[in-house]
PDB file of C-alpha atoms in Angstrom:
ATOM      1  CA  MET C   1       0.041   0.076  -0.012  1.00  0.00           C
ATOM      2  CA  LYS C   2       3.067   2.248   0.432  1.00  0.00           C
ATOM      3  CA  THR C   3       3.150   2.654  -3.401  1.00  0.00           C
ATOM      4  CA  LEU C   4      -0.317   4.304  -3.414  1.00  0.00           C
ATOM      5  CA  SER C   5      -1.131   7.938  -2.653  1.00  0.00           C
ATOM      6  CA  LYS C   6      -2.528   8.457   0.920  1.00  0.00           C
ATOM      7  CA  GLU C   7      -6.016   9.210  -0.360  1.00  0.00           C
ATOM      8  CA  ASN C   8      -6.054   6.141  -2.589  1.00  0.00           C
ATOM      9  CA  ALA C   9      -4.575   3.898   0.104  1.00  0.00           C
ATOM     10  CA  ASP C  10      -7.253   5.087   2.490  1.00  0.00           C
ATOM     11  CA  GLY C  11      -9.916   4.253  -0.036  1.00  0.00           C
ATOM     12  CA  VAL C  12      -8.594   0.802  -0.756  1.00  0.00           C
ATOM     13  CA  ALA C  13      -8.172   0.048   3.052  1.00  0.00           C
ATOM     14  CA  GLN C  14     -11.776   0.957   3.563  1.00  0.00           C
ATOM     15  CA  HIS C  15     -12.912  -1.401   0.872  1.00  0.00           C
ATOM     16  CA  LEU C  16     -10.751  -4.207   2.145  1.00  0.00           C
ATOM     17  CA  ALA C  17     -12.053  -3.689   5.621  1.00  0.00           C
ATOM     18  CA  MET C  18     -15.653  -3.842   4.402  1.00  0.00           C
ATOM     19  CA  ALA C  19     -14.895  -6.966   2.354  1.00  0.00           C
ATOM     20  CA  ALA C  20     -13.458  -8.693   5.491  1.00  0.00           C
ATOM     21  CA  ARG C  21     -16.492  -7.564   7.507  1.00  0.00           C
ATOM     22  CA  LEU C  22     -19.051  -8.792   5.072  1.00  0.00           C
ATOM     23  CA  ILE C  23     -17.486 -12.015   3.690  1.00  0.00           C
ATOM     24  CA  ASP C  24     -19.462 -14.283   6.016  1.00  0.00           C
ATOM     25  CA  SER C  25     -22.816 -12.427   6.128  1.00  0.00           C
ATOM     26  CA  ASP C  26     -22.980 -10.991   2.584  1.00  0.00           C
ATOM     27  CA  PRO C  27     -20.371 -12.380   0.181  1.00  0.00           C
ATOM     28  CA  ALA C  28     -21.801 -10.726  -2.852  1.00  0.00           C
ATOM     29  CA  LEU C  29     -21.415  -7.302  -1.298  1.00  0.00           C
ATOM     30  CA  ALA C  30     -18.012  -8.226  -0.033  1.00  0.00           C
ATOM     31  CA  HIS C  31     -17.085  -9.170  -3.542  1.00  0.00           C
ATOM     32  CA  LEU C  32     -18.169  -5.695  -4.828  1.00  0.00           C
ATOM     33  CA  HIS C  33     -15.975  -3.996  -2.250  1.00  0.00           C
ATOM     34  CA  ALA C  34     -13.067  -6.253  -3.318  1.00  0.00           C
ATOM     35  CA  MET C  35     -13.621  -5.302  -7.016  1.00  0.00           C
ATOM     36  CA  SER C  36     -13.619  -1.617  -6.055  1.00  0.00           C
ATOM     37  CA  ALA C  37     -10.310  -2.149  -4.218  1.00  0.00           C
ATOM     38  CA  ALA C  38      -8.855  -4.026  -7.237  1.00  0.00           C
ATOM     39  CA  ARG C  39      -9.807  -1.116  -9.578  1.00  0.00           C
ATOM     40  CA  ARG C  40      -7.831   1.254  -7.315  1.00  0.00           C
ATOM     41  CA  ALA C  41      -4.839  -0.963  -6.509  1.00  0.00           C
ATOM     42  CA  GLY C  42      -4.606  -3.952  -8.835  1.00  0.00           C
ATOM     43  CA  ARG C  43      -0.907  -4.384  -8.333  1.00  0.00           C
ATOM     44  CA  ILE C  44      -1.167  -5.048  -4.571  1.00  0.00           C
ATOM     45  CA  ALA C  45      -1.036  -8.717  -3.598  1.00  0.00           C
ATOM     46  CA  MET C  46      -3.440  -8.311  -0.662  1.00  0.00           C
ATOM     47  CA  VAL C  47      -6.082  -6.759  -2.878  1.00  0.00           C
ATOM     48  CA  ARG C  48      -5.874  -9.552  -5.487  1.00  0.00           C
ATOM     49  CA  GLU C  49      -6.007 -12.126  -2.655  1.00  0.00           C
ATOM     50  CA  THR C  50      -9.191 -10.531  -1.226  1.00  0.00           C
ATOM     51  CA  LEU C  51     -10.786 -10.412  -4.691  1.00  0.00           C
ATOM     52  CA  ALA C  52      -9.976 -14.175  -5.124  1.00  0.00           C
ATOM     53  CA  ILE C  53     -11.452 -15.053  -1.767  1.00  0.00           C
ATOM     54  CA  THR C  54     -14.659 -13.128  -2.315  1.00  0.00           C
ATOM     55  CA  ALA C  55     -15.016 -14.644  -5.842  1.00  0.00           C
ATOM     56  CA  TYR C  56     -14.670 -18.056  -4.376  1.00  0.00           C
ATOM     57  CA  GLU C  57     -17.269 -17.389  -1.688  1.00  0.00           C
ATOM     58  CA  THR C  58     -19.688 -16.213  -4.439  1.00  0.00           C
ATOM     59  CA  GLY C  59     -19.084 -19.404  -6.459  1.00  0.00           C
ATOM     60  CA  ASP C  60     -17.028 -17.823  -9.266  1.00  0.00           C
ATOM     61  CA  TYR C  61     -14.250 -20.347  -9.192  1.00  0.00           C
ATOM     62  CA  ALA C  62     -12.693 -19.379 -12.579  1.00  0.00           C
ATOM     63  CA  LEU C  63     -12.285 -15.777 -11.359  1.00  0.00           C
ATOM     64  CA  ALA C  64     -10.990 -17.087  -8.016  1.00  0.00           C
ATOM     65  CA  LEU C  65      -8.349 -19.180  -9.817  1.00  0.00           C
ATOM     66  CA  ARG C  66      -7.198 -16.235 -12.046  1.00  0.00           C
ATOM     67  CA  GLU C  67      -6.811 -13.941  -9.033  1.00  0.00           C
ATOM     68  CA  LEU C  68      -5.167 -16.542  -6.882  1.00  0.00           C
ATOM     69  CA  ARG C  69      -2.624 -17.126  -9.631  1.00  0.00           C
ATOM     70  CA  THR C  70      -1.979 -13.391  -9.785  1.00  0.00           C
ATOM     71  CA  TYR C  71      -1.651 -13.160  -6.075  1.00  0.00           C
ATOM     72  CA  ARG C  72       0.758 -16.065  -6.102  1.00  0.00           C
ATOM     73  CA  ARG C  73       2.892 -14.392  -8.769  1.00  0.00           C
ATOM     74  CA  ILE C  74       2.926 -11.031  -7.122  1.00  0.00           C
ATOM     75  CA  SER C  75       3.533 -12.262  -3.514  1.00  0.00           C
ATOM     76  CA  GLY C  76       5.607 -15.456  -4.226  1.00  0.00           C
ATOM     77  CA  LYS C  77       3.622 -17.269  -1.543  1.00  0.00           C
ATOM     78  CA  ASP C  78       1.926 -20.658  -1.589  1.00  0.00           C
ATOM     79  CA  ASP C  79      -0.411 -19.894   1.416  1.00  0.00           C
ATOM     80  CA  GLN C  80      -3.525 -19.920  -0.791  1.00  0.00           C
ATOM     81  CA  LEU C  81      -2.647 -23.209  -2.520  1.00  0.00           C
ATOM     82  CA  PRO C  82      -5.553 -25.016  -0.820  1.00  0.00           C
ATOM     83  CA  LEU C  83      -7.998 -22.500  -2.227  1.00  0.00           C
ATOM     84  CA  MET C  84      -6.505 -22.892  -5.647  1.00  0.00           C
ATOM     85  CA  VAL C  85      -6.859 -26.660  -5.398  1.00  0.00           C
ATOM     86  CA  ASP C  86     -10.486 -26.290  -4.328  1.00  0.00           C
ATOM     87  CA  SER C  87     -11.228 -23.816  -7.124  1.00  0.00           C
ATOM     88  CA  GLU C  88      -9.830 -26.256  -9.688  1.00  0.00           C
ATOM     89  CA  ARG C  89     -12.442 -28.667  -8.269  1.00  0.00           C
ATOM     90  CA  GLY C  90     -15.032 -25.923  -8.577  1.00  0.00           C
ATOM     91  CA  VAL C  91     -14.404 -25.565 -12.346  1.00  0.00           C
ATOM     92  CA  GLY C  92     -14.628 -29.331 -12.731  1.00  0.00           C
ATOM     93  CA  ARG C  93     -10.918 -30.301 -12.933  1.00  0.00           C
ATOM     94  CA  PRO C  94     -10.208 -32.655 -10.021  1.00  0.00           C
ATOM     95  CA  GLU C  95      -7.255 -34.252 -11.787  1.00  0.00           C
ATOM     96  CA  ARG C  96      -5.636 -30.749 -12.276  1.00  0.00           C
ATOM     97  CA  ALA C  97      -6.489 -30.108  -8.617  1.00  0.00           C
ATOM     98  CA  LEU C  98      -4.421 -33.125  -7.501  1.00  0.00           C
ATOM     99  CA  GLU C  99      -1.612 -32.235  -9.856  1.00  0.00           C
ATOM    100  CA  LEU C 100      -1.447 -28.635  -8.365  1.00  0.00           C
ATOM    101  CA  GLY C 101      -1.586 -29.972  -4.814  1.00  0.00           C
ATOM    102  CA  ARG C 102       1.317 -32.258  -5.427  1.00  0.00           C
ATOM    103  CA  SER C 103       3.421 -29.606  -7.096  1.00  0.00           C
ATOM    104  CA  VAL C 104       4.634 -28.061  -3.704  1.00  0.00           C
ATOM    105  CA  ASP C 105       6.576 -29.691  -1.022  1.00  0.00           C
ATOM    106  CA  ARG C 106       4.100 -29.740   1.898  1.00  0.00           C
ATOM    107  CA  SER C 107       6.891 -29.515   4.468  1.00  0.00           C
ATOM    108  CA  THR C 108       7.520 -25.939   3.376  1.00  0.00           C
ATOM    109  CA  LEU C 109       3.880 -24.944   4.127  1.00  0.00           C
ATOM    110  CA  ASP C 110       2.728 -23.697   7.544  1.00  0.00           C
ATOM    111  CA  VAL C 111       0.742 -26.371   9.343  1.00  0.00           C
ATOM    112  CA  PRO C 112      -2.753 -24.767   8.950  1.00  0.00           C
ATOM    113  CA  VAL C 113      -2.114 -24.461   5.151  1.00  0.00           C
ATOM    114  CA  ARG C 114      -0.911 -28.104   5.077  1.00  0.00           C
ATOM    115  CA  VAL C 115      -4.108 -29.227   6.788  1.00  0.00           C
ATOM    116  CA  ALA C 116      -6.284 -27.155   4.461  1.00  0.00           C
ATOM    117  CA  LEU C 117      -4.432 -28.706   1.511  1.00  0.00           C
ATOM    118  CA  ALA C 118      -5.113 -32.215   2.800  1.00  0.00           C
ATOM    119  CA  ILE C 119      -8.786 -31.425   3.015  1.00  0.00           C
ATOM    120  CA  ALA C 120      -8.891 -29.955  -0.515  1.00  0.00           C
ATOM    121  CA  MET C 121      -6.906 -32.970  -1.896  1.00  0.00           C
ATOM    122  CA  SER C 122      -9.310 -35.360  -0.189  1.00  0.00           C
ATOM    123  CA  GLY C 123     -12.228 -33.569  -1.781  1.00  0.00           C
ATOM    124  CA  ALA C 124     -10.605 -33.945  -5.246  1.00  0.00           C
ATOM    125  CA  ARG C 125     -10.188 -37.678  -4.621  1.00  0.00           C
ATOM    126  CA  LEU C 126     -13.894 -37.877  -3.736  1.00  0.00           C
ATOM    127  CA  ASP C 127     -14.816 -36.047  -6.957  1.00  0.00           C
ATOM    128  CA  LEU C 128     -12.947 -38.847  -8.844  1.00  0.00           C
ATOM    129  CA  GLY C 129     -14.597 -41.665  -6.830  1.00  0.00           C
ATOM    130  CA  GLN C 130     -11.356 -42.512  -5.118  1.00  0.00           C
ATOM    131  CA  THR C 131     -12.914 -42.821  -1.630  1.00  0.00           C
ATOM    132  CA  GLU C 132     -10.133 -44.874   0.102  1.00  0.00           C
ATOM    133  CA  ASP C 133      -7.449 -42.528  -1.215  1.00  0.00           C
ATOM    134  CA  ALA C 134      -9.581 -39.596   0.001  1.00  0.00           C
ATOM    135  CA  LEU C 135      -9.425 -41.033   3.517  1.00  0.00           C
ATOM    136  CA  LEU C 136      -5.653 -41.542   3.254  1.00  0.00           C
ATOM    137  CA  GLU C 137      -5.227 -37.890   2.264  1.00  0.00           C
ATOM    138  CA  LEU C 138      -6.653 -36.932   5.611  1.00  0.00           C
ATOM    139  CA  GLN C 139      -4.528 -39.396   7.728  1.00  0.00           C
ATOM    140  CA  ILE C 140      -1.915 -36.820   8.638  1.00  0.00           C
ATOM    141  CA  PRO C 141      -0.249 -36.153  12.001  1.00  0.00           C
ATOM    142  CA  GLN C 142      -2.665 -33.319  12.712  1.00  0.00           C
ATOM    143  CA  LEU C 143      -5.572 -35.829  12.823  1.00  0.00           C
ATOM    144  CA  ASP C 144      -5.062 -36.046  16.515  1.00  0.00           C
ATOM    145  CA  PRO C 145      -8.293 -36.062  18.657  1.00  0.00           C
ATOM    146  CA  LYS C 146      -6.453 -35.360  21.883  1.00  0.00           C
ATOM    147  CA  ARG C 147      -5.393 -31.834  20.872  1.00  0.00           C
ATOM    148  CA  ALA C 148      -7.521 -28.993  19.406  1.00  0.00           C
ATOM    149  CA  PHE C 149      -6.057 -26.480  17.085  1.00  0.00           C
ATOM    150  CA  SER C 150      -7.822 -23.897  14.864  1.00  0.00           C
ATOM    151  CA  TYR C 151      -7.839 -26.366  12.031  1.00  0.00           C
ATOM    152  CA  SER C 152      -8.985 -29.407  14.042  1.00  0.00           C
ATOM    153  CA  PRO C 153     -12.799 -29.104  13.638  1.00  0.00           C
ATOM    154  CA  ALA C 154     -12.667 -28.860   9.884  1.00  0.00           C
ATOM    155  CA  LEU C 155     -10.187 -31.722   9.595  1.00  0.00           C
ATOM    156  CA  PHE C 156     -12.201 -34.009  11.939  1.00  0.00           C
ATOM    157  CA  ASN C 157     -15.405 -33.226  10.040  1.00  0.00           C
ATOM    158  CA  ALA C 158     -13.855 -33.931   6.707  1.00  0.00           C
ATOM    159  CA  TYR C 159     -12.552 -37.172   8.002  1.00  0.00           C
ATOM    160  CA  ALA C 160     -16.077 -38.067   9.380  1.00  0.00           C
ATOM    161  CA  GLU C 161     -17.718 -37.201   6.047  1.00  0.00           C
ATOM    162  CA  THR C 162     -15.321 -39.377   4.080  1.00  0.00           C
ATOM    163  CA  LEU C 163     -16.011 -42.234   6.479  1.00  0.00           C
ATOM    164  CA  GLU C 164     -19.742 -41.693   5.779  1.00  0.00           C
ATOM    165  CA  VAL C 165     -19.110 -42.040   2.101  1.00  0.00           C
ATOM    166  CA  LEU C 166     -17.400 -45.309   2.899  1.00  0.00           C
ATOM    167  CA  GLY C 167     -20.417 -46.496   4.830  1.00  0.00           C
ATOM    168  CA  ARG C 168     -18.555 -46.487   8.164  1.00  0.00           C
ATOM    169  CA  GLU C 169     -21.241 -44.641  10.016  1.00  0.00           C
ATOM    170  CA  GLU C 170     -20.267 -45.419  13.563  1.00  0.00           C
ATOM    171  CA  GLU C 171     -16.701 -44.228  13.098  1.00  0.00           C
ATOM    172  CA  ALA C 172     -18.024 -41.136  11.319  1.00  0.00           C
ATOM    173  CA  ALA C 173     -20.297 -40.281  14.268  1.00  0.00           C
ATOM    174  CA  VAL C 174     -17.226 -40.502  16.561  1.00  0.00           C
ATOM    175  CA  TRP C 175     -15.247 -38.080  14.434  1.00  0.00           C
ATOM    176  CA  HIS C 176     -18.184 -35.644  14.150  1.00  0.00           C
ATOM    177  CA  ASP C 177     -18.374 -35.679  17.955  1.00  0.00           C
ATOM    178  CA  ARG C 178     -14.656 -35.066  18.120  1.00  0.00           C
ATOM    179  CA  ALA C 179     -15.033 -32.092  15.814  1.00  0.00           C
ATOM    180  CA  MET C 180     -17.735 -30.672  18.106  1.00  0.00           C
ATOM    181  CA  ILE C 181     -15.582 -31.197  21.222  1.00  0.00           C
ATOM    182  CA  ALA C 182     -12.566 -29.529  19.520  1.00  0.00           C
ATOM    183  CA  SER C 183     -14.706 -26.551  18.467  1.00  0.00           C
ATOM    184  CA  GLU C 184     -16.119 -26.143  22.006  1.00  0.00           C
ATOM    185  CA  ALA C 185     -12.651 -26.470  23.455  1.00  0.00           C
ATOM    186  CA  LEU C 186     -11.302 -23.703  21.100  1.00  0.00           C
ATOM    187  CA  GLU C 187     -14.232 -21.441  21.932  1.00  0.00           C
ATOM    188  CA  GLN C 188     -13.491 -21.802  25.676  1.00  0.00           C
ATOM    189  CA  SER C 189      -9.766 -21.427  25.160  1.00  0.00           C
ATOM    190  CA  ALA C 190     -10.421 -18.191  23.208  1.00  0.00           C
ATOM    191  CA  ALA C 191     -12.555 -16.865  26.082  1.00  0.00           C
ATOM    192  CA  ASP C 192     -10.116 -17.893  28.787  1.00  0.00           C
ATOM    193  CA  ASP C 193      -6.668 -17.317  27.392  1.00  0.00           C
ATOM    194  CA  GLU C 194      -6.410 -15.849  23.823  1.00  0.00           C
ATOM    195  CA  GLY C 195      -6.617 -19.187  22.043  1.00  0.00           C
ATOM    196  CA  GLU C 196      -3.956 -21.340  23.622  1.00  0.00           C
ATOM    197  CA  THR C 197      -3.848 -24.897  22.421  1.00  0.00           C
ATOM    198  CA  MET C 198      -6.125 -27.191  24.372  1.00  0.00           C
ATOM    199  CA  VAL C 199      -5.682 -30.747  25.367  1.00  0.00           C
ATOM    200  CA  VAL C 200      -8.868 -32.646  24.760  1.00  0.00           C
ATOM    201  CA  VAL C 201      -9.893 -35.475  27.024  1.00  0.00           C
ATOM    202  CA  GLU C 202     -12.458 -37.836  25.521  1.00  0.00           C
ATOM    203  CA  GLU C 203     -14.000 -41.197  26.177  1.00  0.00           C
ATOM    204  CA  PHE C 204     -14.376 -42.721  22.694  1.00  0.00           C
ATOM    205  CA  LEU C 205     -13.774 -46.214  21.433  1.00  0.00           C
ATOM    206  CA  GLU C 206     -10.678 -46.401  19.275  1.00  0.00           C
ATOM    207  CA  PHE C 207     -10.705 -48.074  15.887  1.00  0.00           C
ATOM    208  CA  ASP C 208      -7.920 -50.242  14.497  1.00  0.00           C
ATOM    209  CA  ASP C 209      -7.787 -48.366  11.176  1.00  0.00           C
ATOM    210  CA  GLU C 210      -7.304 -44.966  12.677  1.00  0.00           C
ATOM    211  CA  PRO C 211      -3.865 -43.325  12.191  1.00  0.00           C
ATOM    212  CA  GLU C 212      -1.377 -43.748  14.942  1.00  0.00           C
ATOM    213  CA  SER C 213      -1.117 -40.029  15.267  1.00  0.00           C
ATOM    214  CA  PRO C 214      -3.010 -39.525  13.675  1.00  0.00           C
ATOM    215  CA  THR C 215     -22.241 -11.991 -11.850  1.00  0.00           C
ATOM    216  CA  ALA C 216     -20.559  -8.651 -11.756  1.00  0.00           C
ATOM    217  CA  VAL C 217     -17.795  -7.700 -14.087  1.00  0.00           C
ATOM    218  CA  ALA C 218     -14.464  -8.495 -12.409  1.00  0.00           C
ATOM    219  CA  PRO C 219     -10.826  -7.825 -13.296  1.00  0.00           C
ATOM    220  CA  GLU C 220      -8.747 -10.476 -15.102  1.00  0.00           C
ATOM    221  CA  SER C 221      -5.527 -12.003 -13.887  1.00  0.00           C
ATOM    222  CA  ASP C 222      -3.051  -9.494 -15.301  1.00  0.00           C
ATOM    223  CA  ASP C 223      -1.905  -6.585 -13.140  1.00  0.00           C
ATOM    224  CA  GLN C 224      -4.401  -4.111 -14.684  1.00  0.00           C
ATOM    225  CA  PRO C 225      -7.816  -5.059 -13.312  1.00  0.00           C
ATOM    226  CA  GLY C 226     -10.656  -4.169 -15.791  1.00  0.00           C
ATOM    227  CA  GLU C 227      -8.767  -4.782 -18.990  1.00  0.00           C
ATOM    228  CA  GLU C 228      -9.963  -7.242 -21.695  1.00  0.00           C
ATOM    229  CA  PRO C 229      -9.421 -10.881 -20.851  1.00  0.00           C
ATOM    230  CA  SER C 230      -6.015 -12.282 -21.992  1.00  0.00           C
ATOM    231  CA  GLY C 231      -7.419 -15.790 -22.637  1.00  0.00           C
ATOM    232  CA  GLU C 232      -4.990 -17.241 -20.064  1.00  0.00           C
ATOM    233  CA  SER C 233      -6.246 -20.476 -18.433  1.00  0.00           C
ATOM    234  CA  ALA C 234      -5.502 -21.844 -15.027  1.00  0.00           C
ATOM    235  CA  THR C 235      -4.073 -24.925 -16.681  1.00  0.00           C
ATOM    236  CA  ASP C 236      -1.285 -22.822 -18.145  1.00  0.00           C
ATOM    237  CA  GLU C 237       0.341 -22.174 -14.781  1.00  0.00           C
ATOM    238  CA  LYS C 238       3.534 -23.975 -13.861  1.00  0.00           C
ATOM    239  CA  ALA C 239       2.984 -24.604 -10.230  1.00  0.00           C
TER     240      ALA C 239
END
C-alpha cells in the first residue's frame, strides 16, 4: 500500500475492511468491495487475494483461480494453494487439482495451510470416486483427537464425512463428535486465554484403522484489473 497515494490507500483500505467484515454475512457485497479495491490498486497482492477469496465465496471459481494465480505471482507465496486446489475442483478439474496440490513440498507450508491442503486434496479424490485414497489424504499427524487447534474441527469433520461415504457410519459419528468437542474447546480457550492450544480429554472407542497419530464484471488475472481478458487459463500455470 506504500506505493499508493494516501487518499487512494485510505480508500482501498476501507474497501478491504468492508470486504473482510461482510465476507461471512454478505459475500456478494463483500465481492463488490473487493472489486472496487482492485480497480484502485490492482498491483497489490493483498487486494488480489481478497478479490480471489470473495470470488470463491460467491461461487465464481474461474475468477478465483485467475486472481489466486496473480496473487501467487505477485507475492511469491503458496499460502492460498488449498483455495487454488479447491477452485480447480469448482471448475470441474479434480485431476488438475491433485496435480497442483502435489506440485509443492508440503513440508514448506505452515501447518494450517498443510491441513487445508489435505482437506482439498481429499475432496478432489472424492470427486474422482477414489474414496479410500480420499481417507488416506486426511490421515496426517494433525488428525489427533487429543489436541485442538484452529484447523481441528474442519479436519475432523472432513474425516467423518469421508467415513460416511465409505459407509462407516459409527466411526463417522465418533469423528463428528470429536469435531464438536474440539470446536467447543477452542471457543472456551479463546474466552479464557487468547486461544492457547487445548488438550482434549475424550472417552471414545478407538478403531484399529485410525492413524497412529494420527455475476458482476471482475478484473482479469493481469496486473491491470478491468482490461480485456487475455485468454490465459489456469491450466497454463507452472505450479
